[in-house]
Tab-separated table of C-alpha atoms in Angstrom:
chain	number	residue	atom	x	y	z
A	1	MET	CA	-5.831	17.396	-22.181
A	2	SER	CA	-6.277	20.994	-23.274
A	3	LEU	CA	-2.599	21.929	-23.138
A	4	PRO	CA	-1.399	24.476	-25.685
A	5	SER	CA	0.580	22.952	-28.543
A	6	ALA	CA	3.564	25.063	-27.490
A	7	ASP	CA	3.617	23.222	-24.153
A	8	LEU	CA	3.046	19.716	-25.445
A	9	GLY	CA	5.055	20.089	-28.629
A	10	VAL	CA	2.385	18.197	-30.575
A	11	ALA	CA	-0.044	19.914	-32.938
A	12	THR	CA	-3.741	19.528	-32.141
A	13	GLU	CA	-4.384	17.285	-35.154
A	14	ALA	CA	-1.376	15.081	-34.407
A	15	ARG	CA	-2.397	14.913	-30.742
A	16	GLY	CA	-5.776	13.454	-31.663
A	17	GLU	CA	-4.120	10.860	-33.874
A	18	ALA	CA	-1.639	9.960	-31.129
A	19	LEU	CA	-4.473	9.431	-28.651
A	20	LYS	CA	-6.080	6.889	-30.975
A	21	HIS	CA	-3.011	4.685	-30.560
A	22	ALA	CA	-2.232	5.481	-26.917
A	23	ALA	CA	-2.282	2.891	-24.143
A	24	TYR	CA	-4.851	3.529	-21.394
A	25	VAL	CA	-4.870	1.990	-17.902
A	26	ALA	CA	-7.060	2.666	-14.852
A	27	SER	CA	-5.793	1.975	-11.331
A	28	PRO	CA	-7.045	2.513	-7.757
A	29	GLY	CA	-6.528	6.033	-6.449
A	30	LEU	CA	-7.182	8.100	-3.353
A	31	GLY	CA	-10.513	9.465	-4.540
A	32	THR	CA	-13.912	8.084	-5.464
A	33	ARG	CA	-12.845	7.813	-9.103
A	34	ALA	CA	-10.053	5.628	-10.420
A	35	ASP	CA	-6.776	7.182	-11.480
A	36	PHE	CA	-5.893	6.781	-15.141
A	37	MET	CA	-2.758	6.822	-17.224
A	38	LEU	CA	-2.329	7.144	-20.961
A	39	ALA	CA	0.916	6.896	-22.856
A	40	ALA	CA	1.563	7.967	-26.434
A	41	ASP	CA	4.880	8.070	-28.270
A	42	ALA	CA	5.633	11.714	-27.484
A	43	PHE	CA	3.930	12.240	-24.111
A	44	TRP	CA	2.127	10.612	-21.199
A	45	VAL	CA	-0.563	11.787	-18.782
A	46	ARG	CA	-1.345	10.398	-15.330
A	47	SER	CA	-4.196	11.552	-13.084
A	48	PHE	CA	-3.895	11.657	-9.293
A	49	GLU	CA	-7.291	11.743	-7.648
A	50	SER	CA	-8.103	13.167	-4.234
A	51	ARG	CA	-10.983	12.789	-1.796
A	52	ASP	CA	-11.851	16.319	-2.879
A	53	SER	CA	-11.982	16.314	-6.684
A	54	ARG	CA	-10.861	19.948	-6.693
A	55	HIS	CA	-7.401	18.730	-5.700
A	56	THR	CA	-7.075	16.223	-8.563
A	57	VAL	CA	-3.762	16.712	-10.362
A	58	TYR	CA	-2.612	15.656	-13.823
A	59	LEU	CA	1.065	14.880	-14.221
A	60	VAL	CA	2.233	15.224	-17.817
A	61	GLY	CA	5.517	13.936	-19.188
A	62	GLY	CA	7.032	15.213	-22.422
A	63	VAL	CA	5.943	18.833	-21.946
A	64	ARG	CA	7.993	21.966	-22.477
A	65	CYS	CA	10.381	22.586	-19.606
A	66	THR	CA	9.917	25.543	-17.286
A	67	GLU	CA	11.621	26.545	-14.049
A	68	ARG	CA	9.082	24.407	-12.173
A	69	ALA	CA	9.374	21.315	-14.372
A	70	LEU	CA	11.095	18.133	-13.215
A	71	ASP	CA	13.347	15.680	-15.044
A	72	CYS	CA	14.137	17.958	-17.990
A	73	LYS	CA	15.932	16.506	-21.006
A	74	ASN	CA	16.155	18.122	-24.428
A	75	SER	CA	13.804	20.899	-23.248
A	76	ARG	CA	11.090	18.359	-22.304
A	77	GLY	CA	10.147	17.325	-18.783
A	78	VAL	CA	7.378	16.602	-16.269
A	79	ARG	CA	4.868	19.177	-15.012
A	80	ALA	CA	1.722	19.088	-12.874
A	81	PHE	CA	-1.612	20.647	-13.854
A	82	ARG	CA	-5.011	21.118	-12.250
A	83	TYR	CA	-8.383	22.276	-13.556
A	84	GLU	CA	-9.458	25.376	-11.670
A	85	GLU	CA	-12.312	27.855	-12.018
A	86	LYS	CA	-14.141	27.865	-15.348
A	87	GLY	CA	-12.340	24.681	-16.385
A	88	GLN	CA	-9.016	26.426	-16.899
A	89	LEU	CA	-5.977	24.137	-16.839
A	90	VAL	CA	-3.324	25.673	-14.576
A	91	ASP	CA	0.299	24.662	-14.012
A	92	VAL	CA	0.598	23.824	-10.296
A	93	SER	CA	4.049	22.219	-10.408
A	94	GLY	CA	5.432	24.686	-7.900
A	95	GLU	CA	2.594	23.930	-5.465
A	96	VAL	CA	2.477	20.134	-5.574
A	97	LEU	CA	5.953	18.943	-6.612
A	98	PRO	CA	8.956	19.158	-4.280
A	99	PRO	CA	12.244	20.176	-5.919
A	100	ALA	CA	14.368	17.513	-7.551
A	101	PRO	CA	17.122	16.053	-5.360
A	102	ALA	CA	20.278	18.149	-5.455
A	103	LEU	CA	23.673	16.470	-5.221
A	104	SER	CA	26.483	18.071	-3.272
A	105	GLU	CA	29.796	18.792	-4.988
A	106	ASP	CA	31.303	15.803	-3.193
A	107	GLU	CA	28.506	13.534	-4.434
A	108	VAL	CA	28.920	14.769	-8.005
A	109	ARG	CA	32.642	14.012	-7.886
A	110	HIS	CA	31.948	10.619	-6.342
A	111	TYR	CA	29.362	9.484	-8.880
A	112	GLN	CA	30.535	11.064	-12.116
A	113	ALA	CA	33.159	8.362	-12.644
A	114	TYR	CA	30.368	5.771	-12.803
A	115	ALA	CA	27.306	7.608	-14.030
A	116	GLU	CA	25.829	10.889	-15.172
A	117	PRO	CA	25.283	12.446	-11.725
A	118	ILE	CA	21.788	13.770	-12.452
A	119	PRO	CA	18.764	12.019	-10.897
A	120	PHE	CA	15.887	11.165	-13.238
A	121	LEU	CA	12.364	9.899	-12.602
A	122	ASP	CA	11.534	6.203	-12.762
A	123	VAL	CA	7.872	6.194	-13.830
A	124	SER	CA	7.650	2.432	-14.363
A	125	ARG	CA	5.124	1.859	-11.556
A	126	LEU	CA	2.736	4.683	-12.460
A	127	TRP	CA	0.516	2.157	-14.233
A	128	GLN	CA	-0.184	0.613	-10.827
A	129	VAL	CA	0.447	3.138	-8.047
A	130	PRO	CA	0.656	6.947	-7.595
A	131	VAL	CA	4.389	6.879	-6.910
A	132	LEU	CA	7.519	7.854	-8.865
A	133	ARG	CA	11.149	7.350	-7.906
A	134	TRP	CA	14.252	9.501	-8.256
A	135	VAL	CA	17.226	7.420	-9.428
A	136	ILE	CA	20.641	7.590	-11.033
A	137	GLU	CA	21.689	4.712	-13.281
A	138	SER	CA	25.280	3.668	-12.674
A	139	ASP	CA	27.493	1.577	-14.930
A	140	PRO	CA	26.064	-1.991	-14.802
A	141	ASP	CA	29.561	-3.344	-15.473
A	142	ALA	CA	30.846	-1.554	-12.374
A	143	PRO	CA	27.833	-1.336	-10.036
A	144	LEU	CA	28.289	0.607	-6.821
A	145	ALA	CA	27.003	-2.260	-4.690
A	146	ASP	CA	28.642	-0.869	-1.547
A	147	ASP	CA	27.055	2.555	-1.962
A	148	PRO	CA	24.264	3.235	0.570
A	149	ARG	CA	22.015	4.435	-2.263
A	150	TYR	CA	22.482	1.318	-4.410
A	151	TYR	CA	19.702	-1.233	-4.900
A	152	ASN	CA	19.423	-4.248	-7.175
A	153	ASP	CA	17.563	-2.803	-10.147
A	154	TRP	CA	19.571	-2.022	-13.269
A	155	ALA	CA	22.412	-0.808	-11.027
A	156	TYR	CA	20.281	2.124	-9.903
A	157	LEU	CA	21.054	4.532	-7.077
A	158	HIS	CA	18.075	5.680	-5.014
A	159	PHE	CA	17.303	9.357	-4.309
A	160	GLY	CA	13.775	9.139	-2.930
A	161	PHE	CA	10.171	8.327	-3.814
A	162	LEU	CA	7.669	10.953	-4.966
A	163	VAL	CA	4.440	9.863	-3.274
A	164	TRP	CA	1.015	11.386	-3.985
A	165	THR	CA	-0.762	12.128	-0.686
A	166	GLY	CA	-4.059	13.477	-1.999
A	167	GLN	CA	-3.092	17.148	-2.265
A	168	ARG	CA	0.586	17.153	-3.190
A	169	PHE	CA	3.590	14.904	-3.702
A	170	GLU	CA	5.951	14.221	-0.824
A	171	LEU	CA	9.543	13.021	-1.077
A	172	MET	CA	10.029	9.865	1.011
A	173	ASP	CA	13.173	7.817	1.517
A	174	LYS	CA	11.298	4.538	2.043
A	175	VAL	CA	7.868	3.141	1.177
A	176	ASP	CA	6.124	-0.182	1.707
A	177	ARG	CA	5.719	-2.798	-1.013
A	178	ALA	CA	2.136	-1.717	-1.709
A	179	ARG	CA	3.478	1.645	-2.873
A	180	TRP	CA	6.304	0.198	-4.995
A	181	PRO	CA	5.157	-3.210	-6.260
A	182	CYS	CA	7.389	-5.798	-7.856
A	183	ARG	CA	7.226	-6.355	-11.584
A	184	PRO	CA	4.530	-8.705	-12.871
A	185	VAL	CA	5.639	-12.311	-13.356
A	186	ALA	CA	4.236	-15.188	-15.396
A	187	GLU	CA	1.342	-17.175	-13.985
A	188	GLY	CA	2.568	-19.839	-11.603
A	189	ARG	CA	5.706	-17.959	-10.581
A	190	ALA	CA	6.150	-16.545	-7.100
A	191	ALA	CA	5.590	-12.821	-6.580
A	192	CYS	CA	8.771	-10.733	-6.715
A	193	SER	CA	10.692	-13.559	-8.407
A	194	ASP	CA	11.838	-11.410	-11.327
A	195	PRO	CA	15.667	-11.252	-11.387
A	196	LEU	CA	15.541	-7.516	-10.707
A	197	ASP	CA	13.225	-7.962	-7.716
A	198	ASN	CA	14.228	-11.234	-6.088
A	199	ARG	CA	17.061	-9.763	-4.016
A	200	GLY	CA	14.806	-7.257	-2.342
A	201	ASP	CA	15.035	-3.486	-2.192
A	202	ARG	CA	16.532	-1.840	0.863
A	203	PHE	CA	14.245	1.166	0.398
A	204	VAL	CA	11.016	-0.867	0.208
A	205	THR	CA	9.638	-2.372	3.406
A	206	PRO	CA	7.432	-5.517	3.471
């Protein structure tokens, strides 16, 4: 990725060294080419293909935060980029990413006793599917099991899926299992038998 060092926070030389040790995975996408993801210690990059390659987007985590960035912590967050004319890499976060979920004052008061009331992105399935998930992690010793947003996964509260549609991401309350797969299990074990998956997920349909 040809991001300026000021955006990525990693010098060009160090970036090349990090890429030597990065993990790379290809997965089916919506275009003729496979999507790919790479993860290094300080950043990750995930491509989102489209039927029209001009719409292909690269989501980058660990970049400098801007007004359009998502999931910002310690001045680092997630932004979307696209190659446009003359191979220039352009920030298209404002075009393809919907705003982060905003909690009402009542919701903040309700959740702050059990968790930091700020949704963050669960990117754990990006290796497999072009979907992210907005969640809040509540206290596992006092899970909010009666809360309508609760689901059995590290005492998480659900605030929507970010689903790549081929041109932009859309926020969806529910998706099917193909879009949010269960965790891998050992050979011989039944699918979705992991302790964090075996009770189902009220926001994931069969």
